[in-house]
Amino acid sequence: MPSLRCGPVGSSGGTLKDMTVQWQETPEEVHVIAERLEKACREAGLSAEVLGPTRIRAWVPNANPHLAEIIKIRPDENEVLSFYWSWDERICPAAEIDTAVTRIKHVVTPSADSKC
């Protein structure tokens, strides 16, 4: 599996050229992660769609559409690609798709006594 880190490769700090090459490679990797999250959400019984290379919308089928959540993929403070809620709280590292799906399903699923 490719590295899920962003930024220059190597311990020397890299150069602007290194950063450019890394960022050119990152969108393809991020898009693959977005597709994996979409597939995993669907397998868990959610509806999901990739909105772009770094955004996925997930919701419970036939529930109130206001309960849908937009999940973002971006580097955390340590440059590790991670999933984030729409309110910018980190869900988990992008490598932990099963954990992300469990948390997403919990958030978007209406409670039993809800009329949603």
N, CA, C and O atoms as a GROMACS GRO file, in nm:
protein
  464
    1MET      N    1   0.085  -0.118   0.000
    1MET     CA    2   0.000   0.000   0.000
    1MET      C    3   0.089   0.124   0.000
    1MET      O    4   0.189   0.126   0.072
    2PRO      N    5   0.057   0.226  -0.078
    2PRO     CA    6   0.140   0.346  -0.081
    2PRO      C    7   0.133   0.420   0.052
    2PRO      O    8   0.038   0.406   0.128
    3SER      N    9   0.234   0.496   0.076
    3SER     CA   10   0.240   0.576   0.197
    3SER      C   11   0.124   0.673   0.201
    3SER      O   12   0.085   0.728   0.098
    4LEU      N   13   0.067   0.694   0.319
    4LEU     CA   14  -0.043   0.788   0.334
    4LEU      C   15   0.006   0.919   0.394
    4LEU      O   16  -0.071   0.993   0.455
    5ARG      N   17   0.134   0.947   0.376
    5ARG     CA   18   0.189   1.074   0.424
    5ARG      C   19   0.197   1.173   0.310
    5ARG      O   20   0.211   1.135   0.194
    6CYS      N   21   0.187   1.298   0.344
    6CYS     CA   22   0.194   1.405   0.245
    6CYS      C   23   0.323   1.483   0.266
    6CYS      O   24   0.382   1.479   0.374
    7GLY      N   25   0.366   1.553   0.165
    7GLY     CA   26   0.483   1.638   0.177
    7GLY      C   27   0.604   1.573   0.116
    7GLY      O   28   0.593   1.467   0.053
    8PRO      N   29   0.721   1.634   0.132
    8PRO     CA   30   0.842   1.583   0.070
    8PRO      C   31   0.884   1.449   0.129
    8PRO      O   32   0.862   1.422   0.247
    9VAL      N   33   0.944   1.367   0.045
    9VAL     CA   34   0.993   1.236   0.087
    9VAL      C   35   1.136   1.250   0.135
    9VAL      O   36   1.214   1.325   0.077
   10GLY      N   37   1.172   1.177   0.240
   10GLY     CA   38   1.308   1.180   0.290
   10GLY      C   39   1.322   1.268   0.412
   10GLY      O   40   1.234   1.349   0.441
   11SER      N   41   1.432   1.251   0.483
   11SER     CA   42   1.452   1.325   0.607
   11SER      C   43   1.525   1.456   0.587
   11SER      O   44   1.543   1.531   0.682
   12SER      N   45   1.567   1.486   0.464
   12SER     CA   46   1.644   1.608   0.441
   12SER      C   47   1.555   1.731   0.433
   12SER      O   48   1.606   1.842   0.418
   13GLY      N   49   1.423   1.714   0.443
   13GLY     CA   50   1.333   1.827   0.435
   13GLY      C   51   1.281   1.849   0.295
   13GLY      O   52   1.179   1.917   0.277
   14GLY      N   53   1.349   1.794   0.194
   14GLY     CA   54   1.302   1.803   0.057
   14GLY      C   55   1.316   1.943   0.000
   14GLY      O   56   1.356   2.037   0.068
   15THR      N   57   1.283   1.953  -0.124
   15THR     CA   58   1.288   2.081  -0.193
   15THR      C   59   1.150   2.112  -0.246
   15THR      O   60   1.059   2.029  -0.236
   16LEU      N   61   1.133   2.230  -0.303
   16LEU     CA   62   1.005   2.265  -0.362
   16LEU      C   63   0.970   2.164  -0.471
   16LEU      O   64   0.853   2.127  -0.485
   17LYS      N   65   1.069   2.118  -0.549
   17LYS     CA   66   1.044   2.019  -0.653
   17LYS      C   67   0.991   1.890  -0.591
   17LYS      O   68   0.897   1.831  -0.643
   18ASP      N   69   1.051   1.844  -0.478
   18ASP     CA   70   1.002   1.724  -0.411
   18ASP      C   71   0.857   1.739  -0.369
   18ASP      O   72   0.777   1.648  -0.386
   19MET      N   73   0.823   1.855  -0.314
   19MET     CA   74   0.688   1.881  -0.267
   19MET      C   75   0.591   1.877  -0.385
   19MET      O   76   0.482   1.821  -0.372
   20THR      N   77   0.627   1.935  -0.497
   20THR     CA   78   0.541   1.937  -0.614
   20THR      C   79   0.514   1.796  -0.663
   20THR      O   80   0.400   1.761  -0.693
   21VAL      N   81   0.617   1.715  -0.672
   21VAL     CA   82   0.600   1.577  -0.718
   21VAL      C   83   0.510   1.502  -0.620
   21VAL      O   84   0.420   1.428  -0.663
   22GLN      N   85   0.533   1.519  -0.492
   22GLN     CA   86   0.450   1.450  -0.392
   22GLN      C   87   0.304   1.491  -0.406
   22GLN      O   88   0.215   1.405  -0.402
   23TRP      N   89   0.278   1.619  -0.421
   23TRP     CA   90   0.140   1.664  -0.431
   23TRP      C   91   0.076   1.621  -0.562
   23TRP      O   92  -0.045   1.601  -0.567
   24GLN      N   93   0.154   1.604  -0.669
   24GLN     CA   94   0.097   1.554  -0.793
   24GLN      C   95   0.054   1.408  -0.778
   24GLN      O   96  -0.042   1.365  -0.841
   25GLU      N   97   0.124   1.332  -0.695
   25GLU     CA   98   0.090   1.192  -0.675
   25GLU      C   99  -0.024   1.175  -0.575
   25GLU      O  100  -0.100   1.079  -0.585
   26THR      N  101  -0.038   1.264  -0.480
   26THR     CA  102  -0.134   1.250  -0.373
   26THR      C  103  -0.280   1.243  -0.419
   26THR      O  104  -0.352   1.158  -0.370
   27PRO      N  105  -0.328   1.329  -0.512
   27PRO     CA  106  -0.469   1.322  -0.547
   27PRO      C  107  -0.515   1.184  -0.595
   27PRO      O  108  -0.626   1.142  -0.562
   28GLU      N  109  -0.433   1.114  -0.669
   28GLU     CA  110  -0.472   0.980  -0.713
   28GLU      C  111  -0.488   0.888  -0.593
   28GLU      O  112  -0.585   0.812  -0.587
   29GLU      N  113  -0.396   0.892  -0.500
   29GLU     CA  114  -0.405   0.809  -0.381
   29GLU      C  115  -0.527   0.846  -0.299
   29GLU      O  116  -0.598   0.758  -0.250
   30VAL      N  117  -0.553   0.974  -0.283
   30VAL     CA  118  -0.667   1.020  -0.205
   30VAL      C  119  -0.796   0.974  -0.271
   30VAL      O  120  -0.889   0.932  -0.202
   31HIS      N  121  -0.804   0.982  -0.402
   31HIS     CA  122  -0.925   0.940  -0.472
   31HIS      C  123  -0.951   0.790  -0.451
   31HIS      O  124  -1.066   0.749  -0.434
   32VAL      N  125  -0.846   0.710  -0.451
   32VAL     CA  126  -0.862   0.567  -0.425
   32VAL      C  127  -0.914   0.545  -0.283
   32VAL      O  128  -0.999   0.459  -0.262
   33ILE      N  129  -0.864   0.621  -0.188
   33ILE     CA  130  -0.911   0.610  -0.050
   33ILE      C  131  -1.059   0.649  -0.042
   33ILE      O  132  -1.137   0.583   0.026
   34ALA      N  133  -1.096   0.756  -0.111
   34ALA     CA  134  -1.237   0.799  -0.113
   34ALA      C  135  -1.326   0.688  -0.169
   34ALA      O  136  -1.434   0.661  -0.115
   35GLU      N  137  -1.282   0.624  -0.276
   35GLU     CA  138  -1.360   0.515  -0.335
   35GLU      C  139  -1.370   0.396  -0.239
   35GLU      O  140  -1.475   0.331  -0.230
   36ARG      N  141  -1.263   0.367  -0.167
   36ARG     CA  142  -1.266   0.256  -0.070
   36ARG      C  143  -1.364   0.287   0.043
   36ARG      O  144  -1.438   0.199   0.087
   37LEU      N  145  -1.363   0.412   0.091
   37LEU     CA  146  -1.456   0.450   0.197
   37LEU      C  147  -1.600   0.441   0.147
   37LEU      O  148  -1.687   0.392   0.218
   38GLU      N  149  -1.625   0.488   0.027
   38GLU     CA  150  -1.760   0.480  -0.030
   38GLU      C  151  -1.806   0.333  -0.035
   38GLU      O  152  -1.917   0.301   0.008
   39LYS      N  153  -1.721   0.246  -0.086
   39LYS     CA  154  -1.756   0.104  -0.097
   39LYS      C  155  -1.782   0.042   0.041
   39LYS      O  156  -1.878  -0.032   0.059
   40ALA      N  157  -1.696   0.073   0.137
   40ALA     CA  158  -1.711   0.018   0.273
   40ALA      C  159  -1.840   0.069   0.338
   40ALA      O  160  -1.906  -0.007   0.409
   41CYS      N  161  -1.875   0.194   0.315
   41CYS     CA  162  -2.001   0.250   0.370
   41CYS      C  163  -2.120   0.175   0.310
   41CYS      O  164  -2.213   0.139   0.381
   42ARG      N  165  -2.117   0.152   0.179
   42ARG     CA  166  -2.226   0.081   0.113
   42ARG      C  167  -2.238  -0.062   0.166
   42ARG      O  168  -2.349  -0.112   0.188
   43GLU      N  169  -2.124  -0.128   0.186
   43GLU     CA  170  -2.125  -0.264   0.239
   43GLU      C  171  -2.181  -0.269   0.381
   43GLU      O  172  -2.231  -0.373   0.424
   44ALA      N  173  -2.172  -0.157   0.454
   44ALA     CA  174  -2.224  -0.148   0.590
   44ALA      C  175  -2.370  -0.104   0.593
   44ALA      O  176  -2.427  -0.083   0.700
   45GLY      N  177  -2.432  -0.091   0.474
   45GLY     CA  178  -2.573  -0.058   0.467
   45GLY      C  179  -2.604   0.090   0.454
   45GLY      O  180  -2.720   0.129   0.457
   46LEU      N  181  -2.503   0.173   0.438
   46LEU     CA  182  -2.524   0.316   0.418
   46LEU      C  183  -2.530   0.347   0.269
   46LEU      O  184  -2.484   0.268   0.186
   47SER      N  185  -2.586   0.460   0.237
   47SER     CA  186  -2.571   0.515   0.102
   47SER      C  187  -2.450   0.605   0.106
   47SER      O  188  -2.424   0.671   0.207
   48ALA      N  189  -2.375   0.609  -0.002
   48ALA     CA  190  -2.254   0.691  -0.004
   48ALA      C  191  -2.222   0.727  -0.148
   48ALA      O  192  -2.252   0.654  -0.242
   49GLU      N  193  -2.158   0.843  -0.163
   49GLU     CA  194  -2.113   0.885  -0.295
   49GLU      C  195  -1.987   0.969  -0.280
   49GLU      O  196  -1.973   1.047  -0.185
   50VAL      N  197  -1.896   0.951  -0.373
   50VAL     CA  198  -1.775   1.032  -0.378
   50VAL      C  199  -1.813   1.164  -0.443
   50VAL      O  200  -1.862   1.166  -0.556
   51LEU      N  201  -1.790   1.274  -0.374
   51LEU     CA  202  -1.821   1.407  -0.426
   51LEU      C  203  -1.702   1.470  -0.496
   51LEU      O  204  -1.718   1.562  -0.576
   52GLY      N  205  -1.584   1.420  -0.468
   52GLY     CA  206  -1.460   1.470  -0.525
   52GLY      C  207  -1.347   1.388  -0.468
   52GLY      O  208  -1.372   1.300  -0.386
   53PRO      N  209  -1.225   1.415  -0.507
   53PRO     CA  210  -1.114   1.331  -0.461
   53PRO      C  211  -1.092   1.334  -0.309
   53PRO      O  212  -1.026   1.245  -0.255
   54THR      N  213  -1.147   1.434  -0.240
   54THR     CA  214  -1.124   1.442  -0.096
   54THR      C  215  -1.253   1.450  -0.016
   54THR      O  216  -1.250   1.482   0.103
   55ARG      N  217  -1.368   1.422  -0.078
   55ARG     CA  218  -1.496   1.435  -0.008
   55ARG      C  219  -1.590   1.321  -0.042
   55ARG      O  220  -1.605   1.282  -0.158
   56ILE      N  221  -1.654   1.266   0.063
   56ILE     CA  222  -1.750   1.159   0.048
   56ILE      C  223  -1.875   1.198   0.128
   56ILE      O  224  -1.864   1.246   0.241
   57ARG      N  225  -1.991   1.177   0.069
   57ARG     CA  226  -2.116   1.202   0.140
   57ARG      C  227  -2.171   1.066   0.181
   57ARG      O  228  -2.178   0.975   0.098
   58ALA      N  229  -2.211   1.051   0.308
   58ALA     CA  230  -2.266   0.925   0.358
   58ALA      C  231  -2.395   0.953   0.433
   58ALA      O  232  -2.407   1.053   0.504
   59TRP      N  233  -2.493   0.862   0.417
   59TRP     CA  234  -2.621   0.878   0.485
   59TRP      C  235  -2.691   0.744   0.495
   59TRP      O  236  -2.654   0.647   0.428
   60VAL      N  237  -2.794   0.740   0.578
   60VAL     CA  238  -2.875   0.620   0.592
   60VAL      C  239  -2.985   0.627   0.485
   60VAL      O  240  -3.054   0.729   0.475
   61PRO      N  241  -3.001   0.522   0.405
   61PRO     CA  242  -3.106   0.524   0.303
   61PRO      C  243  -3.244   0.550   0.367
   61PRO      O  244  -3.274   0.497   0.474
   62ASN      N  245  -3.325   0.630   0.302
   62ASN     CA  246  -3.462   0.661   0.345
   62ASN      C  247  -3.470   0.739   0.477
   62ASN      O  248  -3.577   0.748   0.536
   63ALA      N  249  -3.361   0.794   0.523
   63ALA     CA  250  -3.363   0.877   0.644
   63ALA      C  251  -3.366   1.024   0.603
   63ALA      O  252  -3.356   1.057   0.485
   64ASN      N  253  -3.381   1.109   0.699
   64ASN     CA  254  -3.382   1.253   0.676
   64ASN      C  255  -3.251   1.292   0.608
   64ASN      O  256  -3.144   1.264   0.661
   65PRO      N  257  -3.257   1.357   0.492
   65PRO     CA  258  -3.132   1.393   0.421
   65PRO      C  259  -3.044   1.491   0.498
   65PRO      O  260  -2.926   1.506   0.467
   66HIS      N  261  -3.101   1.558   0.598
   66HIS     CA  262  -3.022   1.650   0.680
   66HIS      C  263  -2.925   1.574   0.771
   66HIS      O  264  -2.834   1.634   0.830
   67LEU      N  265  -2.943   1.444   0.783
   67LEU     CA  266  -2.852   1.363   0.865
   67LEU      C  267  -2.733   1.312   0.786
   67LEU      O  268  -2.646   1.244   0.841
   68ALA      N  269  -2.726   1.345   0.658
   68ALA     CA  270  -2.610   1.306   0.577
   68ALA      C  271  -2.487   1.377   0.630
   68ALA      O  272  -2.496   1.486   0.685
   69GLU      N  273  -2.374   1.315   0.612
   69GLU     CA  274  -2.248   1.374   0.659
   69GLU      C  275  -2.149   1.378   0.543
   69GLU      O  276  -2.138   1.282   0.466
   70ILE      N  277  -2.077   1.487   0.532
   70ILE     CA  278  -1.970   1.501   0.434
   70ILE      C  279  -1.840   1.470   0.506
   70ILE      O  280  -1.801   1.539   0.600
   71ILE      N  281  -1.773   1.366   0.462
   71ILE     CA  282  -1.645   1.324   0.520
   71ILE      C  283  -1.535   1.380   0.430
   71ILE      O  284  -1.541   1.367   0.308
   72LYS      N  285  -1.436   1.441   0.491
   72LYS     CA  286  -1.324   1.498   0.416
   72LYS      C  287  -1.198   1.415   0.444
   72LYS      O  288  -1.183   1.358   0.551
   73ILE      N  289  -1.110   1.411   0.346
   73ILE     CA  290  -0.980   1.344   0.362
   73ILE      C  291  -0.874   1.453   0.349
   73ILE      O  292  -0.867   1.523   0.248
   74ARG      N  293  -0.792   1.464   0.452
   74ARG     CA  294  -0.683   1.562   0.449
   74ARG      C  295  -0.576   1.521   0.550
   74ARG      O  296  -0.603   1.439   0.638
   75PRO      N  297  -0.457   1.577   0.538
   75PRO     CA  298  -0.352   1.543   0.634
   75PRO      C  299  -0.382   1.599   0.772
   75PRO      O  300  -0.440   1.707   0.785
   76ASP      N  301  -0.344   1.525   0.875
   76ASP     CA  302  -0.355   1.576   1.011
   76ASP      C  303  -0.230   1.657   1.045
   76ASP      O  304  -0.150   1.686   0.956
   77GLU      N  305  -0.213   1.693   1.169
   77GLU     CA  306  -0.099   1.776   1.210
   77GLU      C  307   0.035   1.706   1.191
   77GLU      O  308   0.139   1.772   1.190
   78ASN      N  309   0.034   1.573   1.176
   78ASN     CA  310   0.157   1.497   1.151
   78ASN      C  311   0.172   1.458   1.005
   78ASN      O  312   0.256   1.374   0.970
   79GLU      N  313   0.089   1.517   0.918
   79GLU     CA  314   0.091   1.491   0.774
   79GLU      C  315   0.045   1.350   0.738
   79GLU      O  316   0.081   1.299   0.631
   80VAL      N  317  -0.034   1.286   0.824
   80VAL     CA  318  -0.092   1.155   0.796
   80VAL      C  319  -0.233   1.179   0.742
   80VAL      O  320  -0.314   1.246   0.806
   81LEU      N  321  -0.263   1.124   0.625
   81LEU     CA  322  -0.398   1.140   0.570
   81LEU      C  323  -0.500   1.082   0.666
   81LEU      O  324  -0.484   0.971   0.717
   82SER      N  325  -0.605   1.159   0.692
   82SER     CA  326  -0.706   1.119   0.788
   82SER      C  327  -0.844   1.159   0.739
   82SER      O  328  -0.858   1.244   0.651
   83PHE      N  329  -0.945   1.095   0.797
   83PHE     CA  330  -1.083   1.131   0.770
   83PHE      C  331  -1.126   1.236   0.872
   83PHE      O  332  -1.089   1.228   0.989
   84TYR      N  333  -1.205   1.333   0.826
   84TYR     CA  334  -1.255   1.441   0.912
   84TYR      C  335  -1.404   1.459   0.892
   84TYR      O  336  -1.455   1.442   0.781
   85TRP      N  337  -1.474   1.493   1.001
   85TRP     CA  338  -1.614   1.530   0.994
   85TRP      C  339  -1.627   1.667   0.929
   85TRP      O  340  -1.528   1.738   0.912
   86SER      N  341  -1.749   1.703   0.892
   86SER     CA  342  -1.774   1.834   0.831
   86SER      C  343  -1.742   1.948   0.928
   86SER      O  344  -1.718   2.060   0.885
   87TRP      N  345  -1.741   1.920   1.057
   87TRP     CA  346  -1.707   2.024   1.155
   87TRP      C  347  -1.558   2.023   1.190
   87TRP      O  348  -1.516   2.081   1.290
   88ASP      N  349  -1.477   1.957   1.106
   88ASP     CA  350  -1.331   1.954   1.114
   88ASP      C  351  -1.272   1.879   1.234
   88ASP      O  352  -1.158   1.904   1.271
   89GLU      N  353  -1.348   1.790   1.293
   89GLU     CA  354  -1.293   1.702   1.396
   89GLU      C  355  -1.244   1.575   1.327
   89GLU      O  356  -1.312   1.520   1.241
   90ARG      N  357  -1.126   1.530   1.366
   90ARG     CA  358  -1.066   1.411   1.306
   90ARG      C  359  -1.145   1.287   1.346
   90ARG      O  360  -1.180   1.270   1.463
   91ILE      N  361  -1.172   1.200   1.249
   91ILE     CA  362  -1.239   1.073   1.275
   91ILE      C  363  -1.134   0.967   1.309
   91ILE      O  364  -1.138   0.906   1.416
   92CYS      N  365  -1.040   0.946   1.216
   92CYS     CA  366  -0.934   0.847   1.234
   92CYS      C  367  -0.842   0.855   1.112
   92CYS      O  368  -0.875   0.922   1.014
   93PRO      N  369  -0.726   0.788   1.118
   93PRO     CA  370  -0.639   0.784   1.000
   93PRO      C  371  -0.711   0.718   0.882
   93PRO      O  372  -0.793   0.629   0.901
   94ALA      N  373  -0.680   0.762   0.762
   94ALA     CA  374  -0.744   0.708   0.641
   94ALA      C  375  -0.714   0.560   0.621
   94ALA      O  376  -0.788   0.492   0.551
   95ALA      N  377  -0.609   0.510   0.681
   95ALA     CA  378  -0.576   0.368   0.670
   95ALA      C  379  -0.673   0.281   0.751
   95ALA      O  380  -0.677   0.159   0.732
   96GLU      N  381  -0.752   0.342   0.839
   96GLU     CA  382  -0.844   0.268   0.927
   96GLU      C  383  -0.989   0.283   0.877
   96GLU      O  384  -1.074   0.338   0.946
   97ILE      N  385  -1.015   0.234   0.758
   97ILE     CA  386  -1.146   0.253   0.695
   97ILE      C  387  -1.257   0.186   0.776
   97ILE      O  388  -1.366   0.242   0.787
   98ASP      N  389  -1.234   0.069   0.833
   98ASP     CA  390  -1.338   0.002   0.912
   98ASP      C  391  -1.378   0.085   1.033
   98ASP      O  392  -1.496   0.095   1.067
   99THR      N  393  -1.280   0.146   1.098
   99THR     CA  394  -1.309   0.233   1.212
   99THR      C  395  -1.390   0.353   1.167
   99THR      O  396  -1.486   0.392   1.233
  100ALA      N  397  -1.351   0.412   1.054
  100ALA     CA  398  -1.424   0.528   1.002
  100ALA      C  399  -1.569   0.491   0.972
  100ALA      O  400  -1.659   0.567   1.008
  101VAL      N  401  -1.593   0.378   0.909
  101VAL     CA  402  -1.729   0.338   0.874
  101VAL      C  403  -1.813   0.318   1.000
  101VAL      O  404  -1.928   0.362   1.004
  102THR      N  405  -1.758   0.255   1.100
  102THR     CA  406  -1.831   0.234   1.226
  102THR      C  407  -1.872   0.368   1.287
  102THR      O  408  -1.986   0.384   1.332
  103ARG      N  409  -1.780   0.463   1.288
  103ARG     CA  410  -1.809   0.594   1.347
  103ARG      C  411  -1.907   0.673   1.260
  103ARG      O  412  -1.996   0.740   1.313
  104ILE      N  413  -1.891   0.666   1.130
  104ILE     CA  414  -1.982   0.737   1.039
  104ILE      C  415  -2.124   0.682   1.056
  104ILE      O  416  -2.220   0.758   1.067
  105LYS      N  417  -2.136   0.551   1.057
  105LYS     CA  418  -2.268   0.488   1.071
  105LYS      C  419  -2.334   0.530   1.201
  105LYS      O  420  -2.455   0.556   1.204
  106HIS      N  421  -2.258   0.537   1.308
  106HIS     CA  422  -2.312   0.579   1.438
  106HIS      C  423  -2.365   0.723   1.431
  106HIS      O  424  -2.472   0.752   1.485
  107VAL      N  425  -2.292   0.810   1.366
  107VAL     CA  426  -2.331   0.952   1.360
  107VAL      C  427  -2.452   0.974   1.269
  107VAL      O  428  -2.541   1.052   1.304
  108VAL      N  429  -2.457   0.909   1.155
  108VAL     CA  430  -2.567   0.937   1.060
  108VAL      C  431  -2.694   0.857   1.084
  108VAL      O  432  -2.797   0.886   1.023
  109THR      N  433  -2.689   0.758   1.172
  109THR     CA  434  -2.807   0.675   1.198
  109THR      C  435  -2.895   0.742   1.302
  109THR      O  436  -2.849   0.771   1.413
  110PRO      N  437  -3.022   0.768   1.268
  110PRO     CA  438  -3.113   0.828   1.366
  110PRO      C  439  -3.136   0.734   1.484
  110PRO      O  440  -3.132   0.612   1.469
  111SER      N  441  -3.161   0.792   1.600
  111SER     CA  442  -3.190   0.708   1.717
  111SER      C  443  -3.325   0.639   1.698
  111SER      O  444  -3.406   0.681   1.615
  112ALA      N  445  -3.349   0.534   1.774
  112ALA     CA  446  -3.471   0.454   1.759
  112ALA      C  447  -3.596   0.536   1.785
  112ALA      O  448  -3.701   0.511   1.724
  113ASP      N  449  -3.588   0.634   1.873
  113ASP     CA  450  -3.707   0.715   1.906
  113ASP      C  451  -3.720   0.839   1.818
  113ASP      O  452  -3.809   0.922   1.840
  114SER      N  453  -3.632   0.852   1.720
  114SER     CA  454  -3.635   0.967   1.630
  114SER      C  455  -3.742   0.949   1.524
  114SER      O  456  -3.776   0.836   1.487
  115LYS      N  457  -3.796   1.059   1.474
  115LYS     CA  458  -3.895   1.054   1.367
  115LYS      C  459  -3.831   1.084   1.232
  115LYS      O  460  -3.901   1.118   1.136
  116CYS      N  461  -3.699   1.072   1.224
  116CYS     CA  462  -3.626   1.104   1.100
  116CYS      C  463  -3.632   0.989   1.002
  116CYS      O  464  -3.577   0.998   0.893
   0.00000   0.00000   0.00000
